Short mmCIF file of C-alpha atoms in Angstrom, two decimals:
data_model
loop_
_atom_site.label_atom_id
_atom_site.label_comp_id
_atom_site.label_asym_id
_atom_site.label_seq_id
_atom_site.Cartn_x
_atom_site.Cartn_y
_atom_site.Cartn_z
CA UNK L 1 11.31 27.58 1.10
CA UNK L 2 7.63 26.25 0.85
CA UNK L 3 7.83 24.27 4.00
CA UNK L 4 9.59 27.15 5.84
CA UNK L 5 7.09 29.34 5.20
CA UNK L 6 4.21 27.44 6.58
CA UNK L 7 6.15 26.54 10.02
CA UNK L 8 6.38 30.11 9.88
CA UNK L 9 2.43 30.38 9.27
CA UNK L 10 2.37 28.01 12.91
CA UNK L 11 2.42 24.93 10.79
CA UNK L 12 3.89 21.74 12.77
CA UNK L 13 5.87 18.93 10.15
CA UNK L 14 4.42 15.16 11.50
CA UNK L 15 6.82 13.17 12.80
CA UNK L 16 4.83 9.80 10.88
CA UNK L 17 5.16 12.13 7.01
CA UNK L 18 7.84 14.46 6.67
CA UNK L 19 5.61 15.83 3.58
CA UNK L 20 2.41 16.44 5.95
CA UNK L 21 2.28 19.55 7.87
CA UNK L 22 -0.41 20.27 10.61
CA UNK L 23 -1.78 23.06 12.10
CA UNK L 24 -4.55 22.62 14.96
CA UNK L 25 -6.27 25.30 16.00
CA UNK L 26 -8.83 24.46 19.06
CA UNK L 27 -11.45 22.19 17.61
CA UNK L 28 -10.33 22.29 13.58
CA UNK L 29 -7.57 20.75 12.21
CA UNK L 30 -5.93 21.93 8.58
CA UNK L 31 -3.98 19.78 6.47
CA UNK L 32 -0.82 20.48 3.70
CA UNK L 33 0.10 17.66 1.98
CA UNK L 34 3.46 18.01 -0.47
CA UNK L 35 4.85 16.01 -3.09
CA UNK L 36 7.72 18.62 -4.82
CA UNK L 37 5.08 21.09 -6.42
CA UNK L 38 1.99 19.67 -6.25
CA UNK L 39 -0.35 21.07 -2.87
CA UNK L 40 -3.47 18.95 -1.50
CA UNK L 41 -4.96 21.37 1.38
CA UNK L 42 -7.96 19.83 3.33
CA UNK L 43 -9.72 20.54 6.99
CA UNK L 44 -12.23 21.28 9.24
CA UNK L 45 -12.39 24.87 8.68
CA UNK L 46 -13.47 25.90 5.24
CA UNK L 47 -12.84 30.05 5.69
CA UNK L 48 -8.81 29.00 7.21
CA UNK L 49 -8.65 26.77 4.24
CA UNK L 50 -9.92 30.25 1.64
CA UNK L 51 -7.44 32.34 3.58
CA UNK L 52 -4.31 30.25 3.96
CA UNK L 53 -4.54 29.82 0.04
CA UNK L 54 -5.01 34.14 -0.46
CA UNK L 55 -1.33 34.05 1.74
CA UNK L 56 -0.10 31.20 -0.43
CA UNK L 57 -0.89 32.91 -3.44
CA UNK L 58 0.79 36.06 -2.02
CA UNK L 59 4.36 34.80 -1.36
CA UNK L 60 3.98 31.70 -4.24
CA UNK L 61 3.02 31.53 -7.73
CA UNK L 62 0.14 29.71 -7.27
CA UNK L 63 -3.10 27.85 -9.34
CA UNK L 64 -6.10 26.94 -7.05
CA UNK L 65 -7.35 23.85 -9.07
CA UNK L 66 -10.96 23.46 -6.52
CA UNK L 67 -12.25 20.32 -5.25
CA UNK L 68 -9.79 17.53 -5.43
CA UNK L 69 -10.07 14.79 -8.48
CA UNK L 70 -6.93 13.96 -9.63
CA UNK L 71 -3.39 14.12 -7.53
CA UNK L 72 -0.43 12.47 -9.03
CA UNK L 73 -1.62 9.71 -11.41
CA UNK L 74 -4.40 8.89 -8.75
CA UNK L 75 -8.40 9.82 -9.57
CA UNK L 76 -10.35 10.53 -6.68
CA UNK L 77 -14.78 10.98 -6.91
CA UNK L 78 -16.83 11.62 -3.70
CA UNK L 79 -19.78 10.82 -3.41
CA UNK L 80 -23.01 9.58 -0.38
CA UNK L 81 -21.70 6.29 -1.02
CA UNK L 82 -17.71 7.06 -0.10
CA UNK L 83 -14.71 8.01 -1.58
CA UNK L 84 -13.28 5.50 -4.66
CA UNK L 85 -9.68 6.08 -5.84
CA UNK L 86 -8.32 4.41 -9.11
CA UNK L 87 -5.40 4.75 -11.47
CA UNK L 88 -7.40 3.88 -14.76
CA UNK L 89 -5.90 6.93 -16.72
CA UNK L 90 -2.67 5.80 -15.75
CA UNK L 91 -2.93 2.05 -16.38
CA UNK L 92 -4.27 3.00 -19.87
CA UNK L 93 -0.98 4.76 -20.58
CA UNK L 94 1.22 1.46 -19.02
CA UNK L 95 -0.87 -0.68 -21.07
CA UNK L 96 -0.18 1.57 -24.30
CA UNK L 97 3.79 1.63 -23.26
CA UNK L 98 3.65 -2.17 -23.38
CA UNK L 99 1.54 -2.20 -26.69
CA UNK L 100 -0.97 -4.20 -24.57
CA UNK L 101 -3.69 -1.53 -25.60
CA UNK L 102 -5.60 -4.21 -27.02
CA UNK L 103 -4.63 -7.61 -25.05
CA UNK L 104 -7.20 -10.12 -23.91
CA UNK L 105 -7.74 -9.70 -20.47
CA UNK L 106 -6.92 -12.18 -17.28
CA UNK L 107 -8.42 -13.25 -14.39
CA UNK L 108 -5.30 -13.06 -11.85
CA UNK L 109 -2.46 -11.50 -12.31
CA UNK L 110 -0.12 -14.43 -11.52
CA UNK L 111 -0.14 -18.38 -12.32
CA UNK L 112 -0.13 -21.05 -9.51
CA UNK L 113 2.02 -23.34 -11.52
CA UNK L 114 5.50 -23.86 -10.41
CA UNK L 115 8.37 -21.01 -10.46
CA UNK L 116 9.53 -19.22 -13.12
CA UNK L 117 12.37 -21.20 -14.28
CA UNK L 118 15.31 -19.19 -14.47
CA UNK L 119 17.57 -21.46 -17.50
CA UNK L 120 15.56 -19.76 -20.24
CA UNK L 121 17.27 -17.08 -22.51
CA UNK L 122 17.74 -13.63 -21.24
CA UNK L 123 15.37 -10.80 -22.25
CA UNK L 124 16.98 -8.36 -25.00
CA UNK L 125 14.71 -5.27 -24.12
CA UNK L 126 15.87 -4.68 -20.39
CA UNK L 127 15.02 -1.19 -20.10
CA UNK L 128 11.44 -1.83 -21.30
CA UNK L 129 10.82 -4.71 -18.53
CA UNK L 130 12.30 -2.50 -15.73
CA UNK L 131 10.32 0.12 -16.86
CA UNK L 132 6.99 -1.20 -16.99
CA UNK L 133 7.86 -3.05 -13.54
CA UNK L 134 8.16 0.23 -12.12
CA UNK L 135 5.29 1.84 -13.15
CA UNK L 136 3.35 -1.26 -11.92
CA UNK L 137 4.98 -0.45 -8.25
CA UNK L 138 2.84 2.68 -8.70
CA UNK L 139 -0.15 0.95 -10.15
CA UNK L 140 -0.14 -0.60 -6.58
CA UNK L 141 -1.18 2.51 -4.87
CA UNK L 142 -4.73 1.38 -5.41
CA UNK L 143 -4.50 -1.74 -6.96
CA UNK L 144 -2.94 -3.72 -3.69
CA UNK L 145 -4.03 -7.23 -4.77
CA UNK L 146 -1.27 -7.27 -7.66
CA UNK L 147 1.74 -6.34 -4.80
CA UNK L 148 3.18 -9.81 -4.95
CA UNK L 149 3.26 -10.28 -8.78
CA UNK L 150 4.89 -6.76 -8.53
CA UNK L 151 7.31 -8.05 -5.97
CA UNK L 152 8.39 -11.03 -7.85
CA UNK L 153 8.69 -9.21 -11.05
CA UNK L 154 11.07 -6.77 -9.26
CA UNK L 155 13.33 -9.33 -8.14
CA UNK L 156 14.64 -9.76 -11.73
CA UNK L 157 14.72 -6.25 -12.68
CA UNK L 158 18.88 -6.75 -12.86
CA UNK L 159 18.50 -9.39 -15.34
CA UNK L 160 15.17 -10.48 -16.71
CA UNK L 161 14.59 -13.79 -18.90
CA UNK L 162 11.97 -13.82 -21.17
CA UNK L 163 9.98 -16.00 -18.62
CA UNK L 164 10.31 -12.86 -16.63
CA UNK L 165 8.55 -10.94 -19.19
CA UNK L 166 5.84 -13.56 -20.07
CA UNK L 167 4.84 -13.28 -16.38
CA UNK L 168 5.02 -9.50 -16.69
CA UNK L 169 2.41 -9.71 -19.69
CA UNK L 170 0.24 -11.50 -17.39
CA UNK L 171 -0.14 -8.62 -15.03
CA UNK L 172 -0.36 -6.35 -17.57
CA UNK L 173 -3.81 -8.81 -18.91
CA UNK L 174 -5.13 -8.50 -15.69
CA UNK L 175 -4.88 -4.76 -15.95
CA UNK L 176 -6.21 -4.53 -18.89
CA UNK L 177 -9.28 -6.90 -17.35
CA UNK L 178 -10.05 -4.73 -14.52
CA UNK L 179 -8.86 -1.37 -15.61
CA UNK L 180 -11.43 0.54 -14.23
CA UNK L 181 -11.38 -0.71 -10.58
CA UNK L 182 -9.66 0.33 -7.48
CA UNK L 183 -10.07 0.97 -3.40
CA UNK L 184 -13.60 2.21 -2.42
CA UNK L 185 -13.08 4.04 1.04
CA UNK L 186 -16.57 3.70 3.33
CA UNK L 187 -17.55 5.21 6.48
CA UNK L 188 -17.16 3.07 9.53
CA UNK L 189 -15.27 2.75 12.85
CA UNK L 190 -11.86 4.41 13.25
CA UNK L 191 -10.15 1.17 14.84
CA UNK L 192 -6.99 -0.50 12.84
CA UNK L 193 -6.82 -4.49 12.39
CA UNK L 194 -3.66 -6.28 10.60
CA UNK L 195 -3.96 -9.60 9.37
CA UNK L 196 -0.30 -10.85 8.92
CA UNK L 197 1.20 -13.70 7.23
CA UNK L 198 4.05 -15.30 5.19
CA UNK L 199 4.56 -17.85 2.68
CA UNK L 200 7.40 -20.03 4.32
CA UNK L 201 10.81 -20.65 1.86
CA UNK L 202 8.29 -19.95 -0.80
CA UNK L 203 10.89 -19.00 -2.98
CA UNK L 204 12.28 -21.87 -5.14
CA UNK L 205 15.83 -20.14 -5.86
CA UNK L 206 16.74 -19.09 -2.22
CA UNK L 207 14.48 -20.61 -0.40
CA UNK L 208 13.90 -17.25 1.38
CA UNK L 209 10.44 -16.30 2.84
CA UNK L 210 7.59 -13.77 1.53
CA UNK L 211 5.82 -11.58 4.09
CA UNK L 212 2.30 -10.26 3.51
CA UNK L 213 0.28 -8.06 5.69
CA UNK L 214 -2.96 -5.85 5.44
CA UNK L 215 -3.74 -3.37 7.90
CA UNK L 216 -7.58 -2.06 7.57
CA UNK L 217 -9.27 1.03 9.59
CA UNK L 218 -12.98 0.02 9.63
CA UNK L 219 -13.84 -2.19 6.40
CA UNK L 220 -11.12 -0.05 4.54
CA UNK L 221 -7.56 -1.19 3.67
CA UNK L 222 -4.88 1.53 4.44
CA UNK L 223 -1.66 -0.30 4.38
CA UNK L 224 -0.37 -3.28 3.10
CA UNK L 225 2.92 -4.61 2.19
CA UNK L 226 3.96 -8.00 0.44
CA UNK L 227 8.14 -8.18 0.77
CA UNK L 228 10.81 -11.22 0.42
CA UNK L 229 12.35 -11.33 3.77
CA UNK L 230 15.85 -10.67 4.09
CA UNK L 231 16.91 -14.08 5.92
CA UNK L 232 16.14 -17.95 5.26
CA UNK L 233 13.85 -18.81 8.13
CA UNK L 234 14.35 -22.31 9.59
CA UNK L 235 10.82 -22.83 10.37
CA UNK L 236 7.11 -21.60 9.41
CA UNK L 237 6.84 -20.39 13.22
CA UNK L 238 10.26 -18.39 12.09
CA UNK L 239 8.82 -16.78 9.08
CA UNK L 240 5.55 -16.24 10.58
CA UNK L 241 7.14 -14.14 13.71
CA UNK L 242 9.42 -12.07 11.34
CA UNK L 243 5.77 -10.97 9.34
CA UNK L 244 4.30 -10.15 12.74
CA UNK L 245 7.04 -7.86 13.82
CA UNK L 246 7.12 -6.13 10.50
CA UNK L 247 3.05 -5.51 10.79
CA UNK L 248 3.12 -4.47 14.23
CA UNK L 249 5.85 -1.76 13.49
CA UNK L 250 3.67 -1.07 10.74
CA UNK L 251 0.74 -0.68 13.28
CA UNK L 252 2.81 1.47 15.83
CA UNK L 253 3.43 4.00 12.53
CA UNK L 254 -0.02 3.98 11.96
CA UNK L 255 -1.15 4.94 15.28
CA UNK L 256 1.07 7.71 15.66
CA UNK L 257 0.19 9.52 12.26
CA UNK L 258 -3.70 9.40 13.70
CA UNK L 259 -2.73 10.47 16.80
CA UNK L 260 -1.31 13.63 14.72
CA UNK L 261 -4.32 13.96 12.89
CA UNK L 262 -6.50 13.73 16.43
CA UNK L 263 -8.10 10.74 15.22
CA UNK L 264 -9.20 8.58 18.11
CA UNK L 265 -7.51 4.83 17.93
CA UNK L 266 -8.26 2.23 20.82
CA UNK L 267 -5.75 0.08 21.83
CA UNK L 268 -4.50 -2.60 21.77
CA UNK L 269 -4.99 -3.38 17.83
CA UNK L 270 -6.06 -6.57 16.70
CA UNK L 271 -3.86 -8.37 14.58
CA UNK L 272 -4.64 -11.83 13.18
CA UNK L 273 -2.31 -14.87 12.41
CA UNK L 274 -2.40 -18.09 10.76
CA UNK L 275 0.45 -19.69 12.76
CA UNK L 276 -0.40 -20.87 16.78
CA UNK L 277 2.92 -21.25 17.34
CA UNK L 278 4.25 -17.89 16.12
CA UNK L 279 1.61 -15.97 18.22
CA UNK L 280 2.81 -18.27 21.30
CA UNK L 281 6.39 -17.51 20.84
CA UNK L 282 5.40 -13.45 20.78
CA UNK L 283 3.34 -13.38 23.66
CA UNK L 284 6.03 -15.16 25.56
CA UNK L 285 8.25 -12.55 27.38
CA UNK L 286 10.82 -15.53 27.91
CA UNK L 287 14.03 -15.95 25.11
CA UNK L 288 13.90 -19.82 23.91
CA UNK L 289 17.80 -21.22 22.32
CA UNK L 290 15.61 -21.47 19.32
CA UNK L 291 14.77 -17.38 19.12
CA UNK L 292 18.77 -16.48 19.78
CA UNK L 293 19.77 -16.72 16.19
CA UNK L 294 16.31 -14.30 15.31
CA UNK L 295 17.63 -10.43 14.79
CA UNK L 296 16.63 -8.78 18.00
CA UNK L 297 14.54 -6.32 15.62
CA UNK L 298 11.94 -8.98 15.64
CA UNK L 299 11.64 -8.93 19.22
CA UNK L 300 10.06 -5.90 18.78
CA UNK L 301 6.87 -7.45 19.12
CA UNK L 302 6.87 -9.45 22.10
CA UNK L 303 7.24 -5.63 23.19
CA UNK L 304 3.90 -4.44 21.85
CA UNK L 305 1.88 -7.67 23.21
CA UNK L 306 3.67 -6.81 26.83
CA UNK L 307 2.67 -3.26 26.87
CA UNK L 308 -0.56 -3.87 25.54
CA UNK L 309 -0.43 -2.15 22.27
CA UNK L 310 -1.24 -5.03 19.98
CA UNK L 311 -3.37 -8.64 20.93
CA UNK L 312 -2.81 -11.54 18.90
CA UNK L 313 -5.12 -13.80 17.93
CA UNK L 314 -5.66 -16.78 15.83
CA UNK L 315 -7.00 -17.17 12.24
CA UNK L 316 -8.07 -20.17 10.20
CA UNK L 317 -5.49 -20.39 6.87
CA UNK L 318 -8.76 -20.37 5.17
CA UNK L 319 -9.93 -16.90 6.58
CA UNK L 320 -5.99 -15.08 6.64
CA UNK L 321 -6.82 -11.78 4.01
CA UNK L 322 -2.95 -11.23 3.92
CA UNK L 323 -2.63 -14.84 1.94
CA UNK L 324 -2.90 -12.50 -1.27
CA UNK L 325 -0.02 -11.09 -0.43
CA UNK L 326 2.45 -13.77 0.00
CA UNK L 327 1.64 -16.78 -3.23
CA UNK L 328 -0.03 -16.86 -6.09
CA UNK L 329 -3.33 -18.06 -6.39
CA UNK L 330 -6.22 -19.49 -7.87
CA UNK L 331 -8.51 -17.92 -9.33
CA UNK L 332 -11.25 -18.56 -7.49
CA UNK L 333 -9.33 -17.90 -3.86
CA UNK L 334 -7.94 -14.98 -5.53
CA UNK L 335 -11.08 -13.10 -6.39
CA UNK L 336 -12.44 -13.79 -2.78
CA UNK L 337 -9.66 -12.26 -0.93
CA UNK L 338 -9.31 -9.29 -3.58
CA UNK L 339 -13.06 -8.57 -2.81
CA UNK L 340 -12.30 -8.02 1.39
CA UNK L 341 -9.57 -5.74 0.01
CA UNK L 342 -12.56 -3.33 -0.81
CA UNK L 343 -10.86 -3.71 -4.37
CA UNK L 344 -13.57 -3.75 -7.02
CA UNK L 345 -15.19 -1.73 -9.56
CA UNK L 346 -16.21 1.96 -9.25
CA UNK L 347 -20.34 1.97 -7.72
CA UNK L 348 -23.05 2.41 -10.31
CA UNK L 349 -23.03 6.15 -9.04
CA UNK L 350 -19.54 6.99 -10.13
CA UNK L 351 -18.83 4.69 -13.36
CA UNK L 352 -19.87 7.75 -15.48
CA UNK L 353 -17.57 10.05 -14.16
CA UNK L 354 -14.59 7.45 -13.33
CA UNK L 355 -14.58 6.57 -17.31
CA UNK L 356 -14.77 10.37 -18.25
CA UNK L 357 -11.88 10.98 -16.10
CA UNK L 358 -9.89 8.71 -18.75
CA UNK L 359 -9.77 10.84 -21.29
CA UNK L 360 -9.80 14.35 -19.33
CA UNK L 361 -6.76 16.56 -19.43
CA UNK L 362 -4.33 15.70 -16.83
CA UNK L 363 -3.64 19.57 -16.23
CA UNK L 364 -7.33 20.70 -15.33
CA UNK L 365 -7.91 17.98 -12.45
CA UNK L 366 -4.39 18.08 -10.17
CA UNK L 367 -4.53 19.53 -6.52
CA UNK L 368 -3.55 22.89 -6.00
CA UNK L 369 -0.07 23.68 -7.34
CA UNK L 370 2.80 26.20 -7.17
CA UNK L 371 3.99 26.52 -10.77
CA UNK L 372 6.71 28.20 -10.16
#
């Protein structure tokens, strides 16, 4: 009904969000954002903004909650210096779900010695470990440098071991380590740039490979993804071609949703890989015996390099960002690439009011809402 009524109000529904509706009017651009009854409403015209929330309010039970802070477990302060979003509230409630309230904090949120064995007894508690793994998927909103400790934990959600859940505690003590930090958003250029990579039959059960990719606009990280590919690969070049594909699709969505939001994007995008021989194979519009047994999905990028919507280029292993995403790792290495994440603590200017946030009442910093 909600959504009806603002196509009726001239409202267009994005292609890129189902849950993002658009209306352009000459030079200004206004913004609904949904998520069931919770409203954000942002744009270039302040007075539209004041009078599309009087018609709201006419046909919809509405509460007008001001400047946005807090949307759905996520804290959000302005200020000269940027935008900084964190989930400290929320952590503070995982960490008090886990009894962890009080745990010594870690470093990293994952060990570089070898794999969890899997021979070890199985957990008794299921329900708490598959809990806490999925409020840690959320957690990853604005904490992206713990997505592939999340990932791993979530392959055993069916049937944890107690190694499972020792590794799970160690997230958990990095959380509690770093509580208060999160993505700091700065202004800069509008242009995207992926680094992709993948973490060849890193897994020691199926032997299956890990794709990891970061996609920034400016200095600041807007998507990222760190997933187990479906398939064994047969070769790094493999595994690092299947990661490409999936960040240049990833690129293409990207593009279109700013397009919608008349944000200017050059092309083609820059995206960065580790692997020579992967970016050879993709910019080569020929189909080697060795590609035939590759899902034709994954071809998908050879299409992008030929129509000139994404250029490959080479990275040293040393320099690849998206190596977070794919293997543990030290904790030196670890802390480096977390830091070009733009993940770190809240700046001098906000700490005050990010640790006040904490303890404020959920209900008097959400977006606008319909309550009934």
């Amino acid at each position: 009904m909600f959504s009806n009524y603002l196509l009726q109000l001239g409202f267009q529904s994005s292609k890129a969000d189902t849950s993002l509706f658009l209306l352009p009017q000459g030079n200004h651009l206004t913004l609904v954002l949904i998520y069931v009854d919770d409203i954000v409403i942002t744009g270039s015209d302040s007075s539209y903004i004041t009078s599309l929330i009087q018609k709201l309010s006419q046909r919809f039970v509405m509460k007008d909650l001001g400047t946005l802070n807090y949307f759905l477990g996520i804290e959000i302060t302005s200020s000269s210096s940027g935008i900084f979003l964190s989930q400290a509230k929320y952590a503070s409630e995982l960490l008090a779900k886990a009894g962890m309230i009080d745990c010594k904090g870690s470093e990293s949120p994952a060990s570089v010695k070898p794999g969890i064995p899997d021979y070890d007894s199985p957990l008794e508690d299921v329900s708490l470990y598959r809990t806490l793994v999925g409020s840690l998927q959320y957690l990853t909103l604005t904490r992206p440098e713990i997505s592939f400790s999340v990932n791993v934990a979530c392959q055993h959600m069916h049937a944890p071991k107690l190694s499972h859940f020792i590794a799970l505690k160690r997230i958990l003590r990095y959380i509690k380590g770093s509580i208060h930090q999160g993505l700091h958003f700065v202004q800069g250029p509008l242009t995207l740039t992926a680094f992709a990579d993948a973490d060849w039959a890193g897994d020691p059960v199926d032997r299956r490979s890990t794709t990891g990719y970061g996609v920034f606009m400016g200095h600041n990280l807007v998507s990222w993804c760190a997933k187990k590919q479906h398939t064994v690969a047969r070769s790094s070049t493999e595994a690092e071609y299947r990661a490409m594909a999936q960040t240049a699709s990833e690129l293409v969505w990207l593009q279109q949703l700013f397009s919608e939001l008349l944000i200017p994007s050059s092309t083609p995008h820059v995206l960065w890989c580790d692997n020579k021989s992967a970016i050879a194979l993709a910019c080569n519009p020929v189909y080697h015996a060795r590609t035939k047994h590759i899902e034709l999905d994954y071809h998908f990028i050879r299409e992008q390099v030929l129509n000139n919507q994404v250029v490959l280029y080479h990275i040293n292993s040393e320099a690849q960002l998206a190596d977070i995403f794919t293997k543990p790792l030290s904790v030196s290495r670890f802390q480096l690439l977390k830091s070009k994440l733009m993940v770190a603590n809240p700046p001098m200017c906000l700490q005050g009011s990010v640790k006040e946030s904490n303890v404020a009442d959920q209900s008097s910093t959400t977006a606008t809402s319909p309550v009934d």
